[in-house]
Rosetta silent file (secondary structure, phi, psi, omega in degrees, C-alpha in Angstrom):
SEQUENCE: MDSRKDNRKYGAYLARQFYNGKKPIRLIEDEFPYSETDSDLKELFRLIKNTPKRKGLFKASKEKYENYIINVYQLIEDLESDLKQEIIKEVLINDKNELLLKISGNGNPTYQYVYREAAGVYWDDNEKGFKSTPIKEWTASKWFLQISSIVKSCLGVDLVIDEKTRWNKISDTAINEIKNAYNKKHSAFGN
SCORE:     score description
SCORE:     0.000 S_00000001
   1 L     0.000  135.488 -179.177   -2.863   -7.047  -16.573 S_00000001
   2 L   -81.106  165.612 -175.094   -6.305   -8.588  -17.048 S_00000001
   3 H   -67.003  -28.632  178.452   -9.488   -7.070  -15.684 S_00000001
   4 H   -62.176  -45.870  178.364   -9.893   -9.860  -13.085 S_00000001
   5 H   -64.580  -41.332  177.895   -6.591   -8.891  -11.447 S_00000001
   6 H   -59.712  -45.379 -179.677   -7.503   -5.214  -11.675 S_00000001
   7 H   -63.436  -40.769 -179.576  -10.855   -5.884  -10.006 S_00000001
   8 H   -64.529  -44.361  179.208   -9.246   -7.946   -7.229 S_00000001
   9 H   -67.007  -40.716 -179.484   -6.695   -5.248   -6.464 S_00000001
  10 H   -67.462  -38.963  176.044   -9.285   -2.491   -6.609 S_00000001
  11 H   -60.934  -44.169  177.924  -11.587   -4.441   -4.293 S_00000001
  12 H   -63.335  -42.077  178.334   -8.719   -4.903   -1.817 S_00000001
  13 H   -60.149  -47.746  179.997   -7.851   -1.206   -2.110 S_00000001
  14 H   -62.535  -39.118  178.630  -11.459   -0.168   -1.405 S_00000001
  15 H   -62.418  -43.847  177.662  -11.622   -2.523    1.576 S_00000001
  16 H   -61.655  -40.929  178.034   -8.461   -0.973    3.037 S_00000001
  17 H   -60.586  -42.742  179.674   -9.969    2.488    2.474 S_00000001
  18 H   -64.601  -49.970 -175.873  -13.145    1.412    4.285 S_00000001
  19 H   -72.943  -18.763  174.133  -11.389   -0.205    7.259 S_00000001
  20 L   -90.524    3.481  176.843   -9.009    2.749    7.618 S_00000001
  21 L    76.585   16.901 -178.005  -12.027    5.077    7.813 S_00000001
  22 L   -91.470  -19.958  179.150  -11.216    6.882    4.551 S_00000001
  23 L  -135.465  131.985  177.844  -14.346    5.811    2.614 S_00000001
  24 L   -76.434  162.285 -176.730  -17.885    5.357    3.935 S_00000001
  25 H   -57.548  -36.371 -177.475  -19.888    2.227    3.175 S_00000001
  26 H   -64.174  -35.456  176.981  -22.142    4.012    0.652 S_00000001
  27 H   -74.018  -35.592  177.055  -19.153    4.865   -1.570 S_00000001
  28 H   -62.103  -45.509 -179.843  -17.773    1.349   -1.224 S_00000001
  29 H   -60.880  -37.715 -179.979  -21.129   -0.069   -2.330 S_00000001
  30 H   -71.976  -34.943 -171.783  -21.158    2.237   -5.366 S_00000001
  31 H  -100.562  -15.019 -171.646  -17.560    1.567   -6.426 S_00000001
  32 L   -63.667  133.508 -178.625  -16.927   -2.038   -5.430 S_00000001
  33 L   -80.191   70.656 -176.809  -16.073   -4.289   -8.411 S_00000001
  34 L   -62.126  138.564 -178.331  -18.683   -6.927   -7.614 S_00000001
  35 L  -140.713  127.290  176.128  -18.225  -10.167   -9.535 S_00000001
  36 L   -68.391  -28.016 -173.285  -20.461  -13.240   -9.668 S_00000001
  37 L   -93.251  -13.062 -178.528  -17.518  -15.370  -10.788 S_00000001
  38 L  -105.838  102.711 -174.658  -14.902  -14.290   -8.204 S_00000001
  39 H   -65.581  -31.742  178.266  -15.758  -15.898   -4.879 S_00000001
  40 H   -65.719  -44.547  178.209  -13.078  -13.920   -2.998 S_00000001
  41 H   -64.183  -42.234  177.969  -14.494  -10.586   -4.156 S_00000001
  42 H   -59.724  -43.180 -179.490  -18.024  -11.725   -3.321 S_00000001
  43 H   -66.268  -42.354  178.802  -16.884  -12.760    0.161 S_00000001
  44 H   -62.288  -42.979  178.157  -15.018   -9.494    0.771 S_00000001
  45 H   -62.159  -41.560  177.965  -18.070   -7.477   -0.265 S_00000001
  46 H   -62.302  -43.628  179.756  -20.247   -9.583    2.058 S_00000001
  47 H   -63.740  -40.712  178.398  -17.824   -9.044    4.945 S_00000001
  48 H   -61.992  -46.979 -177.811  -17.750   -5.278    4.377 S_00000001
  49 H   -66.670  -24.432 -177.217  -21.555   -5.064    4.313 S_00000001
  50 L  -112.964   36.174  178.817  -21.793   -7.188    7.475 S_00000001
  51 L   -60.887  126.057  179.993  -19.104   -5.525    9.561 S_00000001
  52 L   -63.991  146.278  177.184  -19.848   -6.317   13.216 S_00000001
  53 L   -73.599  142.036  179.407  -20.762   -3.413   15.451 S_00000001
  54 L  -102.937  -11.641 -178.747  -18.140   -2.412   17.998 S_00000001
  55 L  -135.839  163.596  173.861  -20.420   -0.282   20.187 S_00000001
  56 L    93.482 -173.080 -174.055  -23.979   -0.277   21.401 S_00000001
  57 L   -64.789  -38.045 -175.056  -26.505   -2.877   22.458 S_00000001
  58 L  -106.085   31.620 -177.894  -25.775   -5.394   19.697 S_00000001
  59 L   -70.174  151.536  177.808  -21.993   -5.084   19.607 S_00000001
  60 L   -77.546  153.585  175.606  -19.818   -8.076   18.796 S_00000001
  61 L   -66.700  159.889  179.907  -17.596   -9.606   21.441 S_00000001
  62 H   -59.020  -43.392 -179.305  -13.941   -8.629   21.356 S_00000001
  63 H   -63.935  -43.634  179.839  -12.972  -12.155   20.274 S_00000001
  64 H   -63.968  -42.446 -179.762  -15.559  -12.257   17.490 S_00000001
  65 H   -66.178  -41.894  178.869  -14.478   -8.849   16.196 S_00000001
  66 H   -62.504  -42.517  176.858  -10.768   -9.795   16.274 S_00000001
  67 H   -62.569  -40.292  177.499  -11.491  -12.997   14.326 S_00000001
  68 H   -59.716  -48.577 -178.833  -13.525  -10.992   11.831 S_00000001
  69 H   -62.924  -42.060  177.818  -10.650   -8.518   11.289 S_00000001
  70 H   -59.540  -45.204  179.664   -8.107  -11.336   10.898 S_00000001
  71 H   -64.090  -42.800 -179.883  -10.313  -12.988    8.252 S_00000001
  72 H   -61.946  -49.049 -176.376  -10.892   -9.725    6.403 S_00000001
  73 H   -70.971  -27.984  173.453   -7.215   -8.788    6.240 S_00000001
  74 H   -65.760  -42.208  178.280   -6.201  -12.306    5.193 S_00000001
  75 H   -65.015  -42.052  177.193   -8.680  -12.038    2.321 S_00000001
  76 H   -59.980  -45.297  179.835   -7.378   -8.574    1.401 S_00000001
  77 H   -64.035  -36.723  176.350   -3.817   -9.911    1.349 S_00000001
  78 H   -62.998  -41.153  179.144   -4.920  -12.829   -0.840 S_00000001
  79 H   -67.515  -30.752 -179.372   -6.474  -10.395   -3.297 S_00000001
  80 H   -87.025   -3.564 -171.538   -3.293   -8.313   -3.292 S_00000001
  81 L   -63.818  -11.832  177.393   -0.979  -11.295   -3.706 S_00000001
  82 L   -86.900   30.755 -175.776   -0.564  -10.562   -7.404 S_00000001
  83 L   -57.409  139.002  172.329    1.616   -7.575   -6.502 S_00000001
  84 E   -82.732  145.596  177.337    3.843   -6.155   -9.180 S_00000001
  85 E  -110.831  141.960  172.544    7.444   -5.617   -8.124 S_00000001
  86 E  -123.961  127.101  177.817    9.639   -2.668   -9.006 S_00000001
  87 E   -81.175  130.695  176.293   13.361   -2.898   -8.297 S_00000001
  88 E   -83.739  116.694 -179.637   14.796    0.209   -6.663 S_00000001
  89 E   -87.537  -25.296 -179.479   17.958    1.056   -8.576 S_00000001
  90 E  -152.936  138.280  174.093   18.899    4.070   -6.444 S_00000001
  91 E  -116.722  125.299 -178.401   17.981    5.585   -3.092 S_00000001
  92 E  -151.131  162.084  170.551   19.018    9.202   -2.643 S_00000001
  93 E  -105.413  118.608 -175.267   18.264   12.493   -0.998 S_00000001
  94 L   -81.618 -177.261 -176.794   17.835   15.068   -3.765 S_00000001
  95 L   -64.815  -19.359  178.440   18.645   18.796   -3.790 S_00000001
  96 L   -93.008    9.851 -178.843   15.195   19.582   -2.311 S_00000001
  97 L    63.210   35.049  176.103   15.956   17.286    0.664 S_00000001
  98 E  -104.344  140.844  173.413   13.376   14.725   -0.520 S_00000001
  99 E   -77.862  127.200 -177.389   13.981   10.994   -0.274 S_00000001
 100 E  -121.914  126.342  176.840   13.821    9.614   -3.820 S_00000001
 101 E  -109.678   98.190  179.836   13.495    5.927   -4.683 S_00000001
 102 E   -80.516  135.516 -179.687   14.389    5.558   -8.368 S_00000001
 103 E  -100.163  162.268 -177.968   13.137    2.380  -10.001 S_00000001
 104 L   -71.226  -36.734 -178.371   14.828    0.320  -12.712 S_00000001
 105 L   -87.721 -169.208  179.736   11.948    0.517  -15.183 S_00000001
 106 L   -91.573   -3.896 -179.905   10.045    3.453  -16.623 S_00000001
 107 L    84.788 -166.043 -176.437    7.128    3.084  -14.282 S_00000001
 108 L  -138.766  142.274  179.483    3.462    3.110  -15.119 S_00000001
 109 H   -54.273  -27.424 -179.506    1.161    6.061  -15.881 S_00000001
 110 H   -71.731  -15.881 -178.750   -0.965    5.092  -12.856 S_00000001
 111 H   -61.350  -27.790 -178.941    1.955    5.786  -10.513 S_00000001
 112 H   -61.844  -20.718 -175.824    1.203    9.502  -10.716 S_00000001
 113 H   -83.282    1.411  179.900   -1.979    8.934   -8.698 S_00000001
 114 H   -61.614  -26.816  179.999   -0.104    7.946   -5.537 S_00000001
 115 H   -60.419  -24.094 -177.298   -0.425   11.587   -4.385 S_00000001
 116 H   -63.305  -17.472  178.626   -4.157   10.985   -3.862 S_00000001
 117 H   -73.243  -11.900  179.621   -3.360    9.111   -0.668 S_00000001
 118 L    52.963   45.862 -176.247   -2.407   12.466    0.899 S_00000001
 119 L  -121.499   14.584  178.672    0.506   10.768    2.650 S_00000001
 120 L    78.118   18.546 -178.909    3.419   12.892    1.430 S_00000001
 121 E  -116.819  133.979 -176.413    4.373   10.434   -1.334 S_00000001
 122 E  -137.359  155.712  173.430    4.642   11.480   -4.984 S_00000001
 123 E   -96.944  129.709  176.107    5.710   10.046   -8.337 S_00000001
 124 E  -106.892  102.391 -174.900    8.492   11.956  -10.112 S_00000001
 125 L   -67.476  -32.622  178.893    8.120   11.103  -13.801 S_00000001
 126 L   -66.824  -39.814 -178.206   11.364   12.844  -14.796 S_00000001
 127 L   -91.366   -9.123 -177.131   13.407   10.855  -12.262 S_00000001
 128 L    54.421   57.354  179.735   11.297    7.680  -12.609 S_00000001
 129 E  -162.030  166.544  176.636   10.908    7.293   -8.890 S_00000001
 130 E   -96.959  140.398 -177.063    8.759    7.802   -5.825 S_00000001
 131 E  -135.635  161.738  178.308    9.668   10.636   -3.497 S_00000001
 132 E   -94.866  174.250  165.148    8.795   12.107   -0.122 S_00000001
 133 E   -73.570  169.876  178.921    8.037   15.649    0.852 S_00000001
 134 E   -54.047  135.461 -177.710   11.143   17.478    2.139 S_00000001
 135 L   -71.418  123.884  176.972   12.633   15.596    5.085 S_00000001
 136 L  -128.699  -84.713 -177.173   12.084   17.462    8.367 S_00000001
 137 L   -78.540  -35.403 -175.738   10.908   15.517   11.417 S_00000001
 138 L   -81.701  152.132  175.366   11.039   12.018    9.946 S_00000001
 139 L   -82.388  167.021  176.903   14.220   10.060    9.299 S_00000001
 140 H   -60.994  -38.465 -178.750   15.159    8.705    5.877 S_00000001
 141 H   -68.126  -37.190  178.038   14.309    5.172    7.047 S_00000001
 142 H   -66.748  -39.361  176.351   10.845    6.232    8.229 S_00000001
 143 H   -66.079  -38.083  177.658   10.234    7.917    4.865 S_00000001
 144 H   -58.303  -48.392  179.460   11.461    4.805    3.064 S_00000001
 145 H   -64.501  -38.192  178.195    8.900    2.695    4.932 S_00000001
 146 H   -62.266  -48.958 -179.584    6.180    5.299    4.331 S_00000001
 147 H   -60.943  -48.509 -179.113    6.845    5.386    0.586 S_00000001
 148 H   -58.198  -45.246 -177.910    7.006    1.573    0.369 S_00000001
 149 H   -65.585  -45.999 -178.530    3.807    1.136    2.349 S_00000001
 150 H   -66.213  -43.047  179.520    1.792    3.747    0.450 S_00000001
 151 H   -62.866  -38.671  179.505    2.965    2.499   -2.956 S_00000001
 152 H   -68.215  -48.210 -175.821    2.044   -1.055   -1.975 S_00000001
 153 H   -74.060  -33.449 -176.534   -1.397   -0.257   -0.575 S_00000001
 154 H   -86.190  -43.108 -171.887   -2.362    2.335   -3.195 S_00000001
 155 H  -108.382   -9.943 -177.403   -0.811    0.950   -6.378 S_00000001
 156 L    70.276   33.832 -177.698   -0.295   -2.728   -5.611 S_00000001
 157 E  -122.379  127.680  177.247    3.443   -2.385   -6.211 S_00000001
 158 E   -96.257  118.579  178.080    6.133   -3.846   -3.959 S_00000001
 159 E   -85.292  126.899 -171.467    9.323   -1.758   -4.018 S_00000001
 160 E  -120.116  129.392  170.721   12.351   -4.045   -3.750 S_00000001
 161 L   -99.367  146.763  177.620   15.938   -3.261   -2.835 S_00000001
 162 L  -138.920 -171.868 -176.453   18.645   -5.692   -3.891 S_00000001
 163 L   -66.967  -17.303  179.790   22.422   -5.947   -3.977 S_00000001
 164 L   -90.522   -8.784 -179.551   22.554   -3.652   -7.044 S_00000001
 165 L   -60.790  129.358  178.915   20.653   -0.792   -5.367 S_00000001
 166 E   -95.583  151.717 -179.183   22.859    2.316   -5.253 S_00000001
 167 E  -122.333  125.765 -174.857   22.892    4.765   -2.327 S_00000001
 168 E  -133.539  127.420  178.593   23.581    8.449   -3.001 S_00000001
 169 L    60.745   34.941  178.992   23.818   11.326   -0.511 S_00000001
 170 L  -130.026  132.072 -177.945   22.698    9.092    2.336 S_00000001
 171 L   -65.839  157.084  177.130   24.754    8.464    5.464 S_00000001
 172 H   -59.706  -36.877  177.938   25.933    4.970    6.334 S_00000001
 173 H   -61.848  -46.179  179.667   23.752    5.112    9.440 S_00000001
 174 H   -64.921  -39.206  178.014   20.671    5.927    7.352 S_00000001
 175 H   -60.530  -47.007  179.231   21.524    3.171    4.852 S_00000001
 176 H   -62.961  -40.933  177.709   21.759    0.620    7.670 S_00000001
 177 H   -61.541  -44.204 -179.496   18.485    1.863    9.199 S_00000001
 178 H   -64.350  -48.097 -179.679   16.722    1.576    5.826 S_00000001
 179 H   -61.822  -42.251  178.707   18.121   -1.903    5.126 S_00000001
 180 H   -64.156  -44.185  178.976   17.231   -3.109    8.625 S_00000001
 181 H   -64.341  -42.389  178.992   13.710   -1.687    8.397 S_00000001
 182 H   -61.668  -49.898 -178.846   13.280   -3.153    4.906 S_00000001
 183 H   -63.288  -39.755  178.929   14.526   -6.602    5.964 S_00000001
 184 H   -63.536  -45.549 -179.015   12.376   -6.562    9.102 S_00000001
 185 H   -62.945  -45.591 -177.041    9.281   -5.586    7.115 S_00000001
 186 H   -72.491  -32.537  177.495    9.849   -8.209    4.426 S_00000001
 187 H   -73.554  -30.379  179.383   10.674  -11.007    6.859 S_00000001
 188 H   -67.139  -31.457 -177.877    7.540  -10.174    8.891 S_00000001
 189 L  -103.289    4.778  176.803    5.354  -10.647    5.818 S_00000001
 190 L    72.546   22.738 -179.751    7.269  -13.574    4.377 S_00000001
 191 L   -92.059    0.000    0.000    8.384  -11.646    1.275 S_00000001
């Protein structure tokens, strides 16, 4: 992957961190991969620095703020559009009662950093897959969506199930819930 793609994904990642309240503006300003040659990155940085106020005397109207958010997230999605895909070869619940999504390839060394999101998602290098914490309150389908979402937003990787995906130690009900949730999510985003 070239540095331009890396910068675009990292810029999108930082923007999501900022808008989700996980990183303050001063850290974004220090870390943002500013580029004179990438107009999308320049625009995203400008939008972050000029976020309309939602409270106080000079707050933006609801309509203006909603339009701003729509524009920002469209730009973030454009920057993320170079997503890498990993095919899920097997979905299973392991002996520790963790949902494990094994991928077809060997993964990438950066996958280990998914834990930094503090969202209960981890990379298992021995199994070559992403896993949840032990399943307690959440269903397997909710964990599937959590893992997929975190991996996509943190690593820029879209986890894909296909007709060859195997299901192990998962009830038929859970399989149907996962497939329905997956199909709903992917049809909603046009993937």
